[in-house]
Amino acid sequence: MSKNANVLLIDDDLELCELLIRYLTVEEFNVKAVHHGDEALSQLQAQHYDVAVLDVMLPGQSGFDVLKEMRKQQIETPVLMLTARGEEVDRIVGLELGADDYLPKPCNPRELVARLRAVLRRTTAKPIDHNKKDEDKITVGELELDAASCSVFCLGEKVTVTATEYRILEILLRSCGRVVSKDALSKQVLGRPIEVFDRSLDVHLSNLRKKLSSAGLNDARITTVRGMGYRCDVINS
């Protein structure tokens, strides 16, 4: 899954970059490091990367600025943000701007590898089998998911979502009408049990609801069931 995946590392800490490049190379990732936001955007425009590791604190453009510009340019590369330890605001802002996950600094390289593999698992589209077209599509009301391409369509129009948002929606639609616990969703989507005070899922769901609402669906149809989890109700547009 992660073997030979192309990783763009965006951090101005040269020593940390050298350390992570060595570690990730041993784990069979292909890593390119850049140290400024404009370099990062140029790389992402010129070459395909499977995932980007983006530090919040960059000289000139911040990591937030880079992420915002990526999404503005519809660069859909999954992003794992590196944030200062304890800075919950940074984590929430990053997720709201479209990051797929975050990791506080200083980070354990082993945990970074685990997070990267989790992101890659939910961003890798399945090979298309043209004999199984119907099985690759999930349709609920006017909402359709194409599992082969990890695409979302609402009222026939494509909705741009992150890989994490897609995975959340896929799980909820496959369990339509049934509650999915927060812990189960966290394990399936983020690859880890839910942690106390971790608002990652809440932010991803908020972003997803806004996008579906803008596309013509009511965000109340993905319901938070207090004390239990989340449920996707039947959608009739």
Coordinates of C-alpha atoms in Angstrom, one line a residue:
M1 CA 0.0 0.0 0.0
S2 CA 2.7 2.5 1.0
K3 CA 5.6 0.9 -0.8
N4 CA 7.3 3.4 -3.1
A5 CA 4.6 6.0 -2.3
N6 CA 5.8 9.5 -3.2
V7 CA 6.0 11.8 -0.2
L8 CA 6.6 15.6 -0.3
L9 CA 8.0 16.7 3.0
I10 CA 7.5 20.5 3.6
D11 CA 9.5 21.7 6.6
D12 CA 12.2 24.3 7.2
D13 CA 13.9 22.2 9.9
L14 CA 16.8 20.8 7.9
E15 CA 17.9 18.3 10.6
L16 CA 14.4 17.0 11.0
C17 CA 14.1 16.6 7.3
E18 CA 17.3 14.6 7.1
L19 CA 16.1 12.3 9.9
L20 CA 12.7 11.7 8.4
I21 CA 14.1 11.2 4.9
R22 CA 16.4 8.4 6.2
Y23 CA 13.6 6.8 8.2
L24 CA 11.0 7.0 5.5
T25 CA 13.4 5.7 2.9
V26 CA 14.1 2.6 5.0
E27 CA 10.3 2.2 5.1
E28 CA 10.2 2.2 1.3
F29 CA 8.8 5.7 0.8
N30 CA 10.2 8.0 -1.9
V31 CA 10.7 11.4 -0.2
K32 CA 11.4 14.8 -1.6
A33 CA 12.0 17.6 0.9
V34 CA 11.4 21.4 0.3
H35 CA 11.7 24.1 2.9
H36 CA 9.4 27.0 1.7
G37 CA 5.8 27.3 0.8
D38 CA 6.4 28.5 -2.8
E39 CA 8.7 25.5 -3.4
A40 CA 6.0 23.2 -2.1
L41 CA 3.3 24.6 -4.4
S42 CA 5.7 24.4 -7.4
Q43 CA 6.4 20.8 -6.7
L44 CA 2.8 19.9 -6.2
Q45 CA 1.9 21.5 -9.5
A46 CA 4.7 19.9 -11.4
Q47 CA 4.7 16.3 -10.0
H48 CA 2.3 13.8 -8.5
Y49 CA 2.7 13.1 -4.8
D50 CA 0.7 10.5 -2.9
V51 CA 0.8 12.5 0.3
A52 CA 2.3 15.7 1.7
V53 CA 3.7 16.2 5.2
L54 CA 3.3 19.9 5.9
D55 CA 4.6 21.9 8.8
V56 CA 2.5 24.7 10.1
M57 CA 5.4 27.0 10.9
L58 CA 7.2 27.9 7.6
P59 CA 9.1 31.0 6.7
G60 CA 7.1 33.4 4.5
Q61 CA 3.9 31.5 3.7
S62 CA 2.6 29.5 6.7
G63 CA 1.6 25.9 6.3
F64 CA -2.0 27.1 6.5
D65 CA -1.4 29.5 3.5
V66 CA 0.1 26.6 1.5
L67 CA -2.8 24.3 2.3
K68 CA -5.4 27.0 1.5
E69 CA -3.7 27.7 -1.9
M70 CA -3.5 23.9 -2.6
R71 CA -7.2 23.5 -2.2
K72 CA -7.9 26.7 -4.1
Q73 CA -6.0 25.3 -7.0
Q74 CA -7.8 22.0 -6.6
I75 CA -4.6 20.2 -5.7
E76 CA -6.1 17.2 -4.0
T77 CA -2.9 15.7 -2.6
P78 CA -3.7 14.3 0.9
V79 CA -2.0 16.4 3.6
L80 CA -0.7 15.4 7.1
M81 CA 0.0 18.5 9.1
L82 CA 2.8 18.8 11.7
T83 CA 1.7 21.1 14.5
A84 CA 3.2 22.4 17.7
R85 CA 2.5 20.1 20.6
G86 CA -0.6 21.2 22.5
E87 CA -1.7 23.7 19.9
E88 CA -5.3 22.5 19.4
V89 CA -6.3 25.6 17.5
D90 CA -3.6 24.8 14.8
R91 CA -4.9 21.2 14.5
I92 CA -8.5 22.4 14.1
V93 CA -7.7 25.1 11.6
G94 CA -5.6 22.7 9.5
L95 CA -8.5 20.1 9.4
E96 CA -11.0 22.9 8.6
L97 CA -8.8 23.9 5.6
G98 CA -8.8 20.4 4.3
A99 CA -5.9 18.5 5.9
D100 CA -6.5 14.8 6.3
D101 CA -4.7 14.3 9.6
Y102 CA -2.2 15.9 11.9
L103 CA 0.7 15.0 14.2
P104 CA 2.2 17.1 16.9
K105 CA 5.9 18.0 16.9
P106 CA 8.3 16.7 17.9
C107 CA 7.0 13.6 16.2
N108 CA 8.0 9.9 16.6
P109 CA 9.1 8.8 13.1
R110 CA 7.4 5.4 13.7
E111 CA 4.1 7.2 14.4
L112 CA 4.5 9.3 11.3
V113 CA 4.9 6.2 9.2
A114 CA 1.7 4.7 10.8
R115 CA -0.2 7.9 10.1
L116 CA 1.0 8.1 6.5
R117 CA 0.0 4.5 5.9
A118 CA -3.4 5.2 7.3
V119 CA -3.8 8.2 5.0
L120 CA -2.7 6.2 2.0
R121 CA -5.0 3.3 2.8
R122 CA -8.0 5.6 2.6
T123 CA -6.8 7.5 -0.5
T124 CA -5.9 4.6 -2.7
A125 CA -8.7 3.9 -5.2
K126 CA -9.4 0.3 -6.0
P127 CA -8.6 -1.0 -9.5
I128 CA -11.6 -0.7 -11.8
D129 CA -13.2 -4.0 -12.7
H130 CA -15.6 -3.2 -15.6
N131 CA -17.5 -6.4 -14.8
K132 CA -18.4 -5.1 -11.4
K133 CA -19.5 -1.5 -12.1
D134 CA -22.6 -1.7 -10.0
E135 CA -20.8 -3.0 -7.0
D136 CA -18.4 -0.1 -7.2
K137 CA -21.2 2.4 -6.7
I138 CA -23.1 3.3 -3.6
T139 CA -26.3 5.3 -4.2
V140 CA -28.5 6.8 -1.5
G141 CA -31.1 9.2 -2.8
E142 CA -29.4 11.8 -5.0
L143 CA -26.0 11.0 -3.5
E144 CA -23.7 8.6 -5.3
L145 CA -20.2 7.3 -4.4
D146 CA -17.9 5.7 -6.9
A147 CA -15.7 3.4 -4.9
A148 CA -13.4 2.7 -7.9
S149 CA -12.3 6.4 -8.2
C150 CA -13.1 7.5 -4.6
S151 CA -15.5 10.2 -6.1
V152 CA -18.6 11.7 -4.7
F153 CA -21.5 13.0 -6.9
C154 CA -24.5 14.9 -5.7
L155 CA -27.4 15.5 -8.0
G156 CA -25.2 14.3 -10.8
E157 CA -22.4 16.9 -10.1
K158 CA -19.0 15.9 -8.6
V159 CA -18.4 17.2 -5.1
T160 CA -14.7 17.8 -4.2
V161 CA -13.9 16.1 -0.9
T162 CA -10.8 15.0 0.8
A163 CA -9.8 11.3 1.1
T164 CA -10.8 11.4 4.8
E165 CA -14.2 13.0 4.0
Y166 CA -14.8 10.4 1.3
R167 CA -14.0 7.5 3.7
I168 CA -16.3 8.9 6.4
L169 CA -19.1 9.2 3.9
E170 CA -18.6 5.8 2.5
I171 CA -18.8 4.1 5.9
L172 CA -21.9 6.1 6.9
L173 CA -23.7 5.3 3.6
R174 CA -22.8 1.6 3.8
S175 CA -24.4 1.7 7.3
C176 CA -27.3 3.9 6.2
G177 CA -29.9 4.2 9.0
R178 CA -27.7 2.6 11.6
V179 CA -25.5 4.4 14.1
V180 CA -21.7 4.1 13.7
S181 CA -19.9 4.7 16.9
K182 CA -17.3 7.5 17.1
D183 CA -14.6 5.0 18.2
A184 CA -15.4 2.6 15.3
L185 CA -15.4 5.5 12.8
S186 CA -12.1 6.8 14.1
K187 CA -10.5 3.3 13.9
Q188 CA -11.8 2.8 10.3
V189 CA -11.0 6.3 9.0
L190 CA -8.1 7.6 11.0
G191 CA -6.6 4.2 11.9
R192 CA -6.6 4.8 15.6
P193 CA -9.0 4.7 18.6
I194 CA -10.8 7.9 19.5
E195 CA -8.8 10.0 22.0
V196 CA -10.2 12.2 24.7
F197 CA -10.7 15.8 23.5
D198 CA -9.8 14.7 19.9
R199 CA -12.1 16.7 17.6
S200 CA -10.7 15.5 14.3
L201 CA -13.8 13.5 13.3
D202 CA -16.1 16.4 14.3
V203 CA -14.2 18.8 12.1
H204 CA -14.1 16.4 9.1
L205 CA -17.8 15.8 9.5
S206 CA -18.5 19.6 9.7
N207 CA -16.6 20.1 6.5
L208 CA -18.4 17.3 4.8
R209 CA -21.8 18.6 5.9
K210 CA -21.0 22.0 4.5
K211 CA -19.9 20.6 1.1
L212 CA -23.0 18.4 0.8
S213 CA -25.3 21.3 1.8
S214 CA -23.7 23.6 -0.8
A215 CA -24.3 20.8 -3.3
G216 CA -28.0 20.7 -2.5
L217 CA -28.3 18.3 0.4
N218 CA -29.3 19.2 4.0
D219 CA -26.4 18.7 6.4
A220 CA -28.9 17.5 9.1
R221 CA -29.1 14.2 7.2
I222 CA -25.8 13.1 8.6
T223 CA -26.9 13.1 12.3
T224 CA -24.8 13.2 15.4
V225 CA -26.5 10.8 17.9
R226 CA -25.4 12.2 21.2
G227 CA -23.4 9.7 23.3
M228 CA -23.5 7.1 20.6
G229 CA -22.0 8.2 17.3
Y230 CA -23.2 9.2 13.8
R231 CA -25.9 8.1 11.5
C232 CA -26.7 8.8 7.8
D233 CA -30.4 8.9 7.3
V234 CA -32.1 8.2 3.9
I235 CA -31.6 11.2 1.6
N236 CA -34.5 12.3 -0.6
S237 CA -33.6 15.4 -2.5

